[in-house]
mmCIF file of C-alpha atoms and ligand atoms in Angstrom:
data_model
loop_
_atom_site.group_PDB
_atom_site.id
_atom_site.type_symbol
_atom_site.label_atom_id
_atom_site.label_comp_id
_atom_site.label_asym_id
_atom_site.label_seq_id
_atom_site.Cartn_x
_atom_site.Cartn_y
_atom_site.Cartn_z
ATOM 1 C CA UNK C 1 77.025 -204.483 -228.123
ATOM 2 C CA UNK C 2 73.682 -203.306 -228.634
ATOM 3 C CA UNK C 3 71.673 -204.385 -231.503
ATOM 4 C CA UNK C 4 70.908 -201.675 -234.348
ATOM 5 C CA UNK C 5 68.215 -201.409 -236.954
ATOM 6 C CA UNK C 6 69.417 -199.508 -239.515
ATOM 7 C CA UNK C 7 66.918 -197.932 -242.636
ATOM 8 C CA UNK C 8 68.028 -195.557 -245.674
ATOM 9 C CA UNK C 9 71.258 -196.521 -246.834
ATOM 10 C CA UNK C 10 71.698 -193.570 -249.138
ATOM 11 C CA UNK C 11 74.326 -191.387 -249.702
ATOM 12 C CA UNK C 12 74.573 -189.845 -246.106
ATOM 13 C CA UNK C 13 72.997 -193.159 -244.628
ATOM 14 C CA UNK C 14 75.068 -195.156 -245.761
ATOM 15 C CA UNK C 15 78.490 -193.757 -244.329
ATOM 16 C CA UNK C 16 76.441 -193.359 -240.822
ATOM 17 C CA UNK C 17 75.737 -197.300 -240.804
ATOM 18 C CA UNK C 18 79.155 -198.066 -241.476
ATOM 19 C CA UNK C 19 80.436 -196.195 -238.875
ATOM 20 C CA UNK C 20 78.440 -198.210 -235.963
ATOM 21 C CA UNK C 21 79.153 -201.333 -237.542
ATOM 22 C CA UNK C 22 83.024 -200.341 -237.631
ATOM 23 C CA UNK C 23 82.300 -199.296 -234.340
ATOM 24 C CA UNK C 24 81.581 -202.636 -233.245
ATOM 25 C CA UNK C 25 77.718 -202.281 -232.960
ATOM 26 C CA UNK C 26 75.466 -205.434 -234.357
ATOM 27 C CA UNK C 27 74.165 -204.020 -237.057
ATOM 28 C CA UNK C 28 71.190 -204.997 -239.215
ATOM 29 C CA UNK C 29 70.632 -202.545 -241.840
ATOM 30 C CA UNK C 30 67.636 -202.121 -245.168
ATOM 31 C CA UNK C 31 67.249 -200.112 -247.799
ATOM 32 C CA UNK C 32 64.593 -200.673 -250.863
ATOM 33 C CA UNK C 33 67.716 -200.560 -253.093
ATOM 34 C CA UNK C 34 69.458 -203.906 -252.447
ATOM 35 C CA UNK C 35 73.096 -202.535 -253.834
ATOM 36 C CA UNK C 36 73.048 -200.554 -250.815
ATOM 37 C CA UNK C 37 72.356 -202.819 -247.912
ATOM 38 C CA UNK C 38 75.273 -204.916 -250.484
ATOM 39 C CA UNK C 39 77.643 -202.014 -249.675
ATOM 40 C CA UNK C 40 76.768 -201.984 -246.367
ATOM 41 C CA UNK C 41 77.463 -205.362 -245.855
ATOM 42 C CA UNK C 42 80.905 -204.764 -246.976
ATOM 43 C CA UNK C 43 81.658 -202.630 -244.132
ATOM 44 C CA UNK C 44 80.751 -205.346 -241.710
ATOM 45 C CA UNK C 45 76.870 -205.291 -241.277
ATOM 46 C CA UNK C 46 74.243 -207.443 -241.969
ATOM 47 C CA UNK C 47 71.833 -206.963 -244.755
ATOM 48 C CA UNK C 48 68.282 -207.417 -244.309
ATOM 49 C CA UNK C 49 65.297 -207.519 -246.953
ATOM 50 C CA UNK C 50 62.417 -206.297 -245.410
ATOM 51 C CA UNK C 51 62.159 -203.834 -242.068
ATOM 52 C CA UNK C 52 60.564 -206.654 -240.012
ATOM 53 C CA UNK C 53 63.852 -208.334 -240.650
ATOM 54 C CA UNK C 54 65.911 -205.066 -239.546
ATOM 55 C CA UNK C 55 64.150 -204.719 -236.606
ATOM 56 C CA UNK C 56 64.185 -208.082 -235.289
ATOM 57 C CA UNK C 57 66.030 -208.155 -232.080
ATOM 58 C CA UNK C 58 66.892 -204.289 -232.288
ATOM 59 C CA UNK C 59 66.926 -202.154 -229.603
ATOM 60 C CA UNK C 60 67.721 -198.994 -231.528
ATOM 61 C CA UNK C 61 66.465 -198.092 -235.184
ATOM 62 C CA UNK C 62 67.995 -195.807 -236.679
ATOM 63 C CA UNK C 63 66.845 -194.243 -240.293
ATOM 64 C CA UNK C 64 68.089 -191.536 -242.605
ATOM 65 C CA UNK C 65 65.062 -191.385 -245.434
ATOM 66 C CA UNK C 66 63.852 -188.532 -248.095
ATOM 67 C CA UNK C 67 61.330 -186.748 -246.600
ATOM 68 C CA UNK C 68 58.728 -186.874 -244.016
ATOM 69 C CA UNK C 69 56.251 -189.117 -246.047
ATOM 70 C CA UNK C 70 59.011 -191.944 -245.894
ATOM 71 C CA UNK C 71 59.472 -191.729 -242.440
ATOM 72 C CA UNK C 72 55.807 -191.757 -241.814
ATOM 73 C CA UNK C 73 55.409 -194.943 -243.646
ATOM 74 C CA UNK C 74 58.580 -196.726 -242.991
ATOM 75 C CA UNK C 75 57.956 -196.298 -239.054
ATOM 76 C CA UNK C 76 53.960 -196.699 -238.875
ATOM 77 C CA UNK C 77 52.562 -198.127 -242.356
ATOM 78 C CA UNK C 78 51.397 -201.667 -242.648
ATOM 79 C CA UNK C 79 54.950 -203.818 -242.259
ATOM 80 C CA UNK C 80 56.560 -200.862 -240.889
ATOM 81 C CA UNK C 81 58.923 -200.638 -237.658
ATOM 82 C CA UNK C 82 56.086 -200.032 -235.132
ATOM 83 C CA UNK C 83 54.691 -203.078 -236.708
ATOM 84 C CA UNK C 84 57.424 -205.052 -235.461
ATOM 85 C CA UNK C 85 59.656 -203.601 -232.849
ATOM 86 C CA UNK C 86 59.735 -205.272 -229.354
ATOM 87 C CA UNK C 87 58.238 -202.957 -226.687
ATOM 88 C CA UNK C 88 60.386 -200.017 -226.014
ATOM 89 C CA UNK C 89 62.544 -199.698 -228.810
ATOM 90 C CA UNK C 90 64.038 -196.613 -229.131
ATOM 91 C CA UNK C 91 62.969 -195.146 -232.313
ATOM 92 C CA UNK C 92 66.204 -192.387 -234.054
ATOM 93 C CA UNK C 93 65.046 -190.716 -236.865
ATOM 94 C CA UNK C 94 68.014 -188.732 -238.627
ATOM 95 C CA UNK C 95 66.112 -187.416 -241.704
ATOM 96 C CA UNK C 96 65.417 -184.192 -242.702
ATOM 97 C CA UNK C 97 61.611 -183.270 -242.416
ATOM 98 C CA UNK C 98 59.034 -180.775 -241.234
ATOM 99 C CA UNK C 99 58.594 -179.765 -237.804
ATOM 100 C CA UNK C 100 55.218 -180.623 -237.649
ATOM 101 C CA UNK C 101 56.205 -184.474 -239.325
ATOM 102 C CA UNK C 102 58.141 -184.976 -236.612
ATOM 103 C CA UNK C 103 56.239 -184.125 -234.018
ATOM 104 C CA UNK C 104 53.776 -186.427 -235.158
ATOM 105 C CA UNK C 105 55.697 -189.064 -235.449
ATOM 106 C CA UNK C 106 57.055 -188.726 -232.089
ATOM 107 C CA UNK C 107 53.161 -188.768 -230.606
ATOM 108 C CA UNK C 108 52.102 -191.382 -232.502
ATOM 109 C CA UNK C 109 55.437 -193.585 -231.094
ATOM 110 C CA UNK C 110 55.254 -192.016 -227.463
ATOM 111 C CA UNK C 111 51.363 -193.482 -228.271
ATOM 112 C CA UNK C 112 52.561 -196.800 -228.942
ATOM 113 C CA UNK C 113 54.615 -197.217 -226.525
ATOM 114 C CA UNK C 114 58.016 -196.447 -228.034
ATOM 115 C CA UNK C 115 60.583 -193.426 -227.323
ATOM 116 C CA UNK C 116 61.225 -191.035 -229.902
ATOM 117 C CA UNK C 117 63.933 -188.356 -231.017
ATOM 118 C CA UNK C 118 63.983 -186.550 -234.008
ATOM 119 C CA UNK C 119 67.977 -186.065 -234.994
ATOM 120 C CA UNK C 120 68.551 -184.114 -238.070
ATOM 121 C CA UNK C 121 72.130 -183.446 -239.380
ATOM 122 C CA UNK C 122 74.265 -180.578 -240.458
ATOM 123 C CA UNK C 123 76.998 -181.897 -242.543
ATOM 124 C CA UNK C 124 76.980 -183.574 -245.798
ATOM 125 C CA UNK C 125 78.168 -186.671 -247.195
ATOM 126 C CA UNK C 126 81.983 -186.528 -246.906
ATOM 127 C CA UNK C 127 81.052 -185.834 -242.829
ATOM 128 C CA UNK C 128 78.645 -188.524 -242.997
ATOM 129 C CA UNK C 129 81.311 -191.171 -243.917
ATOM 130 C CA UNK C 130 83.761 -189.326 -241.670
ATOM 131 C CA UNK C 131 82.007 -189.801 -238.504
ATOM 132 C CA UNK C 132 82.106 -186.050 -237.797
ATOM 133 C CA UNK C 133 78.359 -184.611 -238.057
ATOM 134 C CA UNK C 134 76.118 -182.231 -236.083
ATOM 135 C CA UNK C 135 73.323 -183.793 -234.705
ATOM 136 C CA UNK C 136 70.646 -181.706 -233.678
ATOM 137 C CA UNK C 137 68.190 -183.737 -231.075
ATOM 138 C CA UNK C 138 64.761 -183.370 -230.092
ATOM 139 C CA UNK C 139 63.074 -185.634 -227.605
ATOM 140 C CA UNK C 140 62.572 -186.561 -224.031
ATOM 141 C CA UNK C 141 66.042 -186.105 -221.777
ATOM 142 C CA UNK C 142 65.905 -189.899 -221.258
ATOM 143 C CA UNK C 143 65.424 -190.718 -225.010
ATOM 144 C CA UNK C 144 68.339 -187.925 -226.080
ATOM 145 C CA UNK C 145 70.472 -190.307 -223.320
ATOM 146 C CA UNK C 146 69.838 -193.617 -224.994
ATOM 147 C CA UNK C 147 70.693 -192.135 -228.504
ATOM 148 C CA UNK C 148 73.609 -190.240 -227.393
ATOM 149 C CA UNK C 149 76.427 -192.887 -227.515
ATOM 150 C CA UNK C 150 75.465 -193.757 -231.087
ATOM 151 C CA UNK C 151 75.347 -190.185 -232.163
ATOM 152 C CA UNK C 152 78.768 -189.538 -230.573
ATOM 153 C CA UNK C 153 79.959 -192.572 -233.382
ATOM 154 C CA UNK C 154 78.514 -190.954 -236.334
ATOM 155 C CA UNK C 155 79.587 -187.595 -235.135
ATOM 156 C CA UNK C 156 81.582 -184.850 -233.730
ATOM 157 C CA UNK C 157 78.936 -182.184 -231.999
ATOM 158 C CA UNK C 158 75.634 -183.460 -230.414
ATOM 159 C CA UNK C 159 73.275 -181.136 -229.333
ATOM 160 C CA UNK C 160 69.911 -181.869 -227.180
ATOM 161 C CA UNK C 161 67.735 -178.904 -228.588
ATOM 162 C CA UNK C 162 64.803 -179.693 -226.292
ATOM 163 C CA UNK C 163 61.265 -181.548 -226.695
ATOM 164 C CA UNK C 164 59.994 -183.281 -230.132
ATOM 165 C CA UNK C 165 60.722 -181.145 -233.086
ATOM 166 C CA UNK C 166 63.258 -178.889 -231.960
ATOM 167 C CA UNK C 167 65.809 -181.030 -233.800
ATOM 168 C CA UNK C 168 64.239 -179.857 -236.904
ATOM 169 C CA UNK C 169 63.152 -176.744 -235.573
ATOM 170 C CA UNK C 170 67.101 -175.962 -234.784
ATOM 171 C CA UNK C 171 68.001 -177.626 -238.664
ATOM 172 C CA UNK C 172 65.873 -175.366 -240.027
ATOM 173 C CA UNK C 173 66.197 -172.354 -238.284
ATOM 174 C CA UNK C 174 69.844 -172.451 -239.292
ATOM 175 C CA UNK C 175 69.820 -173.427 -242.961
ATOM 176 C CA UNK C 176 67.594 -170.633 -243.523
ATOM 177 C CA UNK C 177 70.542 -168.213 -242.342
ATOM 178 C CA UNK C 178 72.900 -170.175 -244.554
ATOM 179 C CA UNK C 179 70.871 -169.522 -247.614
ATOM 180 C CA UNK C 180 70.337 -166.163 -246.695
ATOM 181 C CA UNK C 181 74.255 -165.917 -246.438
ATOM 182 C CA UNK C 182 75.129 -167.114 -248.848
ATOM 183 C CA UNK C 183 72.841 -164.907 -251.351
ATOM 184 C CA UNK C 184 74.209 -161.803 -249.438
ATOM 185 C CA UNK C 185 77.893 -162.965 -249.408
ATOM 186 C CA UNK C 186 77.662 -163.794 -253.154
ATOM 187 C CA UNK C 187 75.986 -159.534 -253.730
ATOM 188 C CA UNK C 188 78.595 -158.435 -252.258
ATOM 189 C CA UNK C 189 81.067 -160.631 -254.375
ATOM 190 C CA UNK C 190 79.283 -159.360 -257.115
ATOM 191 C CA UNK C 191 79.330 -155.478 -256.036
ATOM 192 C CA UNK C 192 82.876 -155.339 -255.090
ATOM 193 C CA UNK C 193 84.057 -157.346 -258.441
ATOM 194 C CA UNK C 194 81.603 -155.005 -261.059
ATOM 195 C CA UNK C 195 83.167 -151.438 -258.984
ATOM 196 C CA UNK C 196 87.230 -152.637 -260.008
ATOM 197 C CA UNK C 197 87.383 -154.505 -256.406
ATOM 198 C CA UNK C 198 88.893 -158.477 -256.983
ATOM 199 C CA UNK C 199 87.660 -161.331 -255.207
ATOM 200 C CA UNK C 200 90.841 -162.088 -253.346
ATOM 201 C CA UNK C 201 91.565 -158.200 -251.389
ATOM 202 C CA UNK C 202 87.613 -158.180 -250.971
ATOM 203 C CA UNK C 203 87.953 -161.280 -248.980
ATOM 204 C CA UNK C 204 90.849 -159.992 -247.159
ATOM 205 C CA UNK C 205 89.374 -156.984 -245.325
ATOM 206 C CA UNK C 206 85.591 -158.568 -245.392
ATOM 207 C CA UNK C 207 87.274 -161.481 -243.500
ATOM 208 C CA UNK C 208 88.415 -159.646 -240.676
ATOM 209 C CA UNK C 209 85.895 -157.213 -240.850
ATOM 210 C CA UNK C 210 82.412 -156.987 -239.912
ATOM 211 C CA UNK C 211 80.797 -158.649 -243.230
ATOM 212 C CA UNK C 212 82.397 -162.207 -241.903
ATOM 213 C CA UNK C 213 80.270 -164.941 -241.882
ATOM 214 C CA UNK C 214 80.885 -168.807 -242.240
ATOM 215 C CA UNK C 215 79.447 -168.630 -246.154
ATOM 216 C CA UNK C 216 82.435 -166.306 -247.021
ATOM 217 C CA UNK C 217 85.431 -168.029 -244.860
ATOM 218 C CA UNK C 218 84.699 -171.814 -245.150
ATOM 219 C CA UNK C 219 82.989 -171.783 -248.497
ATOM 220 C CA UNK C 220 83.271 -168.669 -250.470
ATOM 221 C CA UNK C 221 81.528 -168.248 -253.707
ATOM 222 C CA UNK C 222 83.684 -166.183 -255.598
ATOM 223 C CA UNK C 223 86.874 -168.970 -256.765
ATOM 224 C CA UNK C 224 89.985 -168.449 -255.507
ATOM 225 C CA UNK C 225 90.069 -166.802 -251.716
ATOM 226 C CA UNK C 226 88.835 -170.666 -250.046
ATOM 227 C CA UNK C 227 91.116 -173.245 -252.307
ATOM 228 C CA UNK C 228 88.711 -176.282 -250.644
ATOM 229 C CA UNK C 229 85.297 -174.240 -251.496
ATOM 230 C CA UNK C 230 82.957 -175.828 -254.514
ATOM 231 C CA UNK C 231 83.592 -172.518 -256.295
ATOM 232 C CA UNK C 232 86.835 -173.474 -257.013
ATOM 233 C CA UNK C 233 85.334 -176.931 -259.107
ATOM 234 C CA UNK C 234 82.747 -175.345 -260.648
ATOM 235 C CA UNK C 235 80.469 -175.297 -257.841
ATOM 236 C CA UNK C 236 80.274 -179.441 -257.527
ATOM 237 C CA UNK C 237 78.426 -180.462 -254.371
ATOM 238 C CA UNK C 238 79.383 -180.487 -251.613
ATOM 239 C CA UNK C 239 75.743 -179.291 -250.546
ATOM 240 C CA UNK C 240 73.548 -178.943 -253.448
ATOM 241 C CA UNK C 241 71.178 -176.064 -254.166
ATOM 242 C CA UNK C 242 68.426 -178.629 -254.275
ATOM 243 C CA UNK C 243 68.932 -179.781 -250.996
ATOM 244 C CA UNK C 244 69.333 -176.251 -249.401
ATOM 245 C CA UNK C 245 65.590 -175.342 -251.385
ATOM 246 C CA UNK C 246 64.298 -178.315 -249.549
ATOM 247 C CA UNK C 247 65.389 -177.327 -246.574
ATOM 248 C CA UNK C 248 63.916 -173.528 -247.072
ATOM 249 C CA UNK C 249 60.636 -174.937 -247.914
ATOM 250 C CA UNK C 250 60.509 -176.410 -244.760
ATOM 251 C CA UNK C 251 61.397 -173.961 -243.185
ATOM 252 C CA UNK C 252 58.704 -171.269 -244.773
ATOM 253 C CA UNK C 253 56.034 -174.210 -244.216
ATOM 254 C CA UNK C 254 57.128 -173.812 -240.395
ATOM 255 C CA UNK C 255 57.100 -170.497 -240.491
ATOM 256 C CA UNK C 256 53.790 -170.198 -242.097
ATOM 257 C CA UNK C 257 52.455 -172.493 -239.367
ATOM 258 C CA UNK C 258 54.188 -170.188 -236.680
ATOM 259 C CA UNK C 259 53.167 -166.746 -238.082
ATOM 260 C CA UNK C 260 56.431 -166.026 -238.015
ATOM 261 C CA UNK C 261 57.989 -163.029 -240.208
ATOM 262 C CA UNK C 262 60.443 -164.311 -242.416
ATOM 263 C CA UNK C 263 61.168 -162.158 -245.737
ATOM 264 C CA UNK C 264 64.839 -162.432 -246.302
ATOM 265 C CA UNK C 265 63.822 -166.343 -246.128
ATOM 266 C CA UNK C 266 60.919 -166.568 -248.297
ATOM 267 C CA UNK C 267 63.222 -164.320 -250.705
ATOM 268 C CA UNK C 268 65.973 -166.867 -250.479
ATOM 269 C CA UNK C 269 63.495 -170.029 -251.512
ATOM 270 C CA UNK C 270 62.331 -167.816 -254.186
ATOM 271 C CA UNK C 271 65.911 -167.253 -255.088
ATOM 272 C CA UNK C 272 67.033 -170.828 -254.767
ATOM 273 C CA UNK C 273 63.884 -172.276 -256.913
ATOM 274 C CA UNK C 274 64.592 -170.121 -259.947
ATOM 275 C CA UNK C 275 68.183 -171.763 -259.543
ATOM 276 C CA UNK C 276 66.860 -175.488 -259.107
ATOM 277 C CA UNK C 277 63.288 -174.909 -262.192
ATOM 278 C CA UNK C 278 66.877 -173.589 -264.445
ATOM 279 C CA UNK C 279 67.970 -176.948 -264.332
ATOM 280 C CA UNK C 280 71.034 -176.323 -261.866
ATOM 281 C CA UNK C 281 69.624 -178.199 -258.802
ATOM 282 C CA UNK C 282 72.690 -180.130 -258.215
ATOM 283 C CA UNK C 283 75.194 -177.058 -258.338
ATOM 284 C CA UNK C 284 76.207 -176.822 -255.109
ATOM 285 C CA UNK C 285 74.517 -173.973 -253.043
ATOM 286 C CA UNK C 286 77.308 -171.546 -253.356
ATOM 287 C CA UNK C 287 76.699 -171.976 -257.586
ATOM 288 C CA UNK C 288 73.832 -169.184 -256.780
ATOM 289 C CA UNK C 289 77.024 -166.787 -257.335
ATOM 290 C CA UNK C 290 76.342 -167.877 -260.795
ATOM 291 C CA UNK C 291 72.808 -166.636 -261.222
ATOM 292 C CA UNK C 292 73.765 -163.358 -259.114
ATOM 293 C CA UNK C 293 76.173 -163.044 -261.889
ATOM 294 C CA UNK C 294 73.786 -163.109 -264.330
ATOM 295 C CA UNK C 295 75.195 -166.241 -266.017
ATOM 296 C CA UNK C 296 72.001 -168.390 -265.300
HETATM 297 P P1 NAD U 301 69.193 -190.403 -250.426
HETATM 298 O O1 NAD U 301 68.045 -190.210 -251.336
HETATM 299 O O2 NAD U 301 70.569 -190.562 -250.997
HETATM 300 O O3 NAD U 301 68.932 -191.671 -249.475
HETATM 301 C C1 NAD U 301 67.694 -192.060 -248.983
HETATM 302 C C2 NAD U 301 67.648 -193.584 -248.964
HETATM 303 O O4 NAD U 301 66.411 -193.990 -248.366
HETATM 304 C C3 NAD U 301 67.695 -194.205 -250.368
HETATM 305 O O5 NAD U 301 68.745 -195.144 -250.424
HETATM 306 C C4 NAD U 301 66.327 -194.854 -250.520
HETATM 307 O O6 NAD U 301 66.359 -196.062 -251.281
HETATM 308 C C5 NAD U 301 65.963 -195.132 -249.061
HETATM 309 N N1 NAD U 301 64.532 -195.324 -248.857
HETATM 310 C C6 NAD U 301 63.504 -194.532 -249.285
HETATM 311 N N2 NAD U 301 62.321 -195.045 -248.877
HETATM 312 C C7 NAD U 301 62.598 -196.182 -248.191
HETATM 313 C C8 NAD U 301 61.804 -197.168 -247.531
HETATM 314 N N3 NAD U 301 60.479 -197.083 -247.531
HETATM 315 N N4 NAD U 301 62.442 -198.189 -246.939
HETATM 316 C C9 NAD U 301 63.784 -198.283 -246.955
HETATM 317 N N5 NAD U 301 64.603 -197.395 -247.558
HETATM 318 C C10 NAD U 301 64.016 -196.355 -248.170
HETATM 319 O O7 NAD U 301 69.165 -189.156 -249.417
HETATM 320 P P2 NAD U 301 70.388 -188.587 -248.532
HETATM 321 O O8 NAD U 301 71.155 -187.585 -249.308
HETATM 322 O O9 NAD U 301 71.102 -189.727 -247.889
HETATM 323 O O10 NAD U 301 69.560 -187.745 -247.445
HETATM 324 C C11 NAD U 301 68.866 -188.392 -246.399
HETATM 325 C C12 NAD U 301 68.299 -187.335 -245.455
HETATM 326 O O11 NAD U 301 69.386 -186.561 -244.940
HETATM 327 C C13 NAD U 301 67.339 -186.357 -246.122
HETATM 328 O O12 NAD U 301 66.268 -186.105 -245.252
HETATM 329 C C14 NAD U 301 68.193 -185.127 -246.350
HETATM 330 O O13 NAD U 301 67.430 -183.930 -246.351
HETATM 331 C C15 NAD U 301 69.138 -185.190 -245.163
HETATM 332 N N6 NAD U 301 70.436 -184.532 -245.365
HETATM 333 C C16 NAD U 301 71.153 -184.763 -246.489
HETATM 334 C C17 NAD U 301 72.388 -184.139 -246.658
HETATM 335 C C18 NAD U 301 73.227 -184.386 -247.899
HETATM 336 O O14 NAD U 301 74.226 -183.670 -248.097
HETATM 337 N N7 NAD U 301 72.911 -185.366 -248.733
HETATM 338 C C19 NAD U 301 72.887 -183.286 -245.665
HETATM 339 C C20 NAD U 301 72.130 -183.099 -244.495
HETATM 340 C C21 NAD U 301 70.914 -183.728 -244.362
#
């Protein structure tokens, strides 16, 4: 079984490591918080406490980290992984980050002589531990190959998305129509409920009719229609509201960068950050019904 680095052992890292581990896969995994890599452990890995240890050996390193300035340093800062992989390591970086980050970070490995795919994830934490994620890959055809096997462990739909980037590019891309979605499901939510119309025989004929979209039938905002949406617990993530800003400030940064035209987006982020600067970050993203409402 192939050796496995693994780095970030948060709360969707942490259910991807077990899952190669329990998949058989030798797998030595860090985190800067030890009581992760101690959880980890439980699931049959090995802890490690420092990357140079991770890597040791590896052929793969994987890593699910914060942003793009983690992955930057944890792959090509003094002590990093670059520092201490052997030759040709395949480098797998899972993390959400900006286009631009991870095209960079791709160069710089191609530069030093080891393959790179950027492999961001749709799916939260319950798919995470599940095994059942979207990846989203960008990289070299030969690269995506290598990585594939492992991705097929941690999840249920893999998609090769083209060169460097396009993982992200593809992430982003599509959480900006989410957000967007979700603001316009939760208006019309809103306008049907305020004109005598209830949430339940709005859903009905908007479900089969030509308003459907995945933000009404998997995860509707108004309570009641979708028993397993966050609506119905008072909007607990699930996929908080803080995450999906994140994720639609990367994506205006991108689009910035592109000259792209992206209102309804930039509208959304503005939308989303009143929601996260009102202290309600960690609502999920469907607890924007709530400000809509004009309850926040
Ligand atoms: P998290 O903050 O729970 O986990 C990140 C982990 O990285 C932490 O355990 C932290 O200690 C570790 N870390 C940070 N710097 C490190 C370093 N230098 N060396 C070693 N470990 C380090 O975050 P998360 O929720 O697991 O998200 C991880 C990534 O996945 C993010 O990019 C996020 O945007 C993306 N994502 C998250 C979700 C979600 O629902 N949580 C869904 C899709 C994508």
């Amino acid at each position: 079984m192939t050796k496995i680095a693994f780095i970030g052992l948060g709360n969707m890292g942490s259910g991807m490591c077990c899952n190669l581990a329990k998949a058989g896969h030798d797998v030595c995994a860090f985190d800067l918080n030890p009581e992760a890599v101690a959880q980890v452990e439980a699931a049959g890995a090995t802890g490690a406490t420092s990357v140079a240890e991770a890597v040791s050996g590896a052929k793969i390193v994987v890593s699910m980290l914060p942003a793009g300035k983690h992955v930057m340093s944890v792959y090509f800062g003094e002590d990093g992984v670059a520092a201490h992989a052997a030759p040709g390591t395949l480098f797998l970086d899972c993390s959400t980050v900006a286009v631009e980050d991870a095209r960079q970070a791709a160069a710089q490995a191609t530069e030093a002589g080891f393959p790179m795919v950027d492999a961001p994830v749709s799916g939260g934490t319950a798919a995470a531990d599940a095994g059942t994620l979207t990846f989203m890959v960008g990289g070299p055809e030969a690269a995506f190959a290598q990585a594939k096997p492992l991705l097929e462990i941690m999840g249920k739909n893999v998609f090769h998305a083209g060169a460097s980037g396009n993982g992200q590019v593809a992430k982003i891309a599509n959480n900006m129509l989410l957000g967007i979605s979700m603001i316009g499901t939760c208006e019309a939510f809103n306008l049907a409920e305020k004109l005598g119309l209830d949430a339940q025989t709005f859903f009905d004929i908007s479900s089969t009719a030509s308003g459907q979209c995945w933000s009404m039938t998997s995860y509707c905002p108004a309570p009641g229609p979708v028993p397993t949406a966050p609506s119905n617990r008072d909007y607990q993530p699930g996929f908080a509201a803080a995450m999906m800003l994140k994720d639609l400030r990367l994506a205006m940064g991108a689009a910035d960068g592109a000259d792209a035209n992206t209102p309804l987006g930039r509208h959304a982020a503005e939308i989303y950050t009143r929601l996260d600067e009102s202290g309600h970050g960690g609502l999920d993203f469907s607890g924007v019904m709530k400000q809509i409402q004009g309850e926040l």
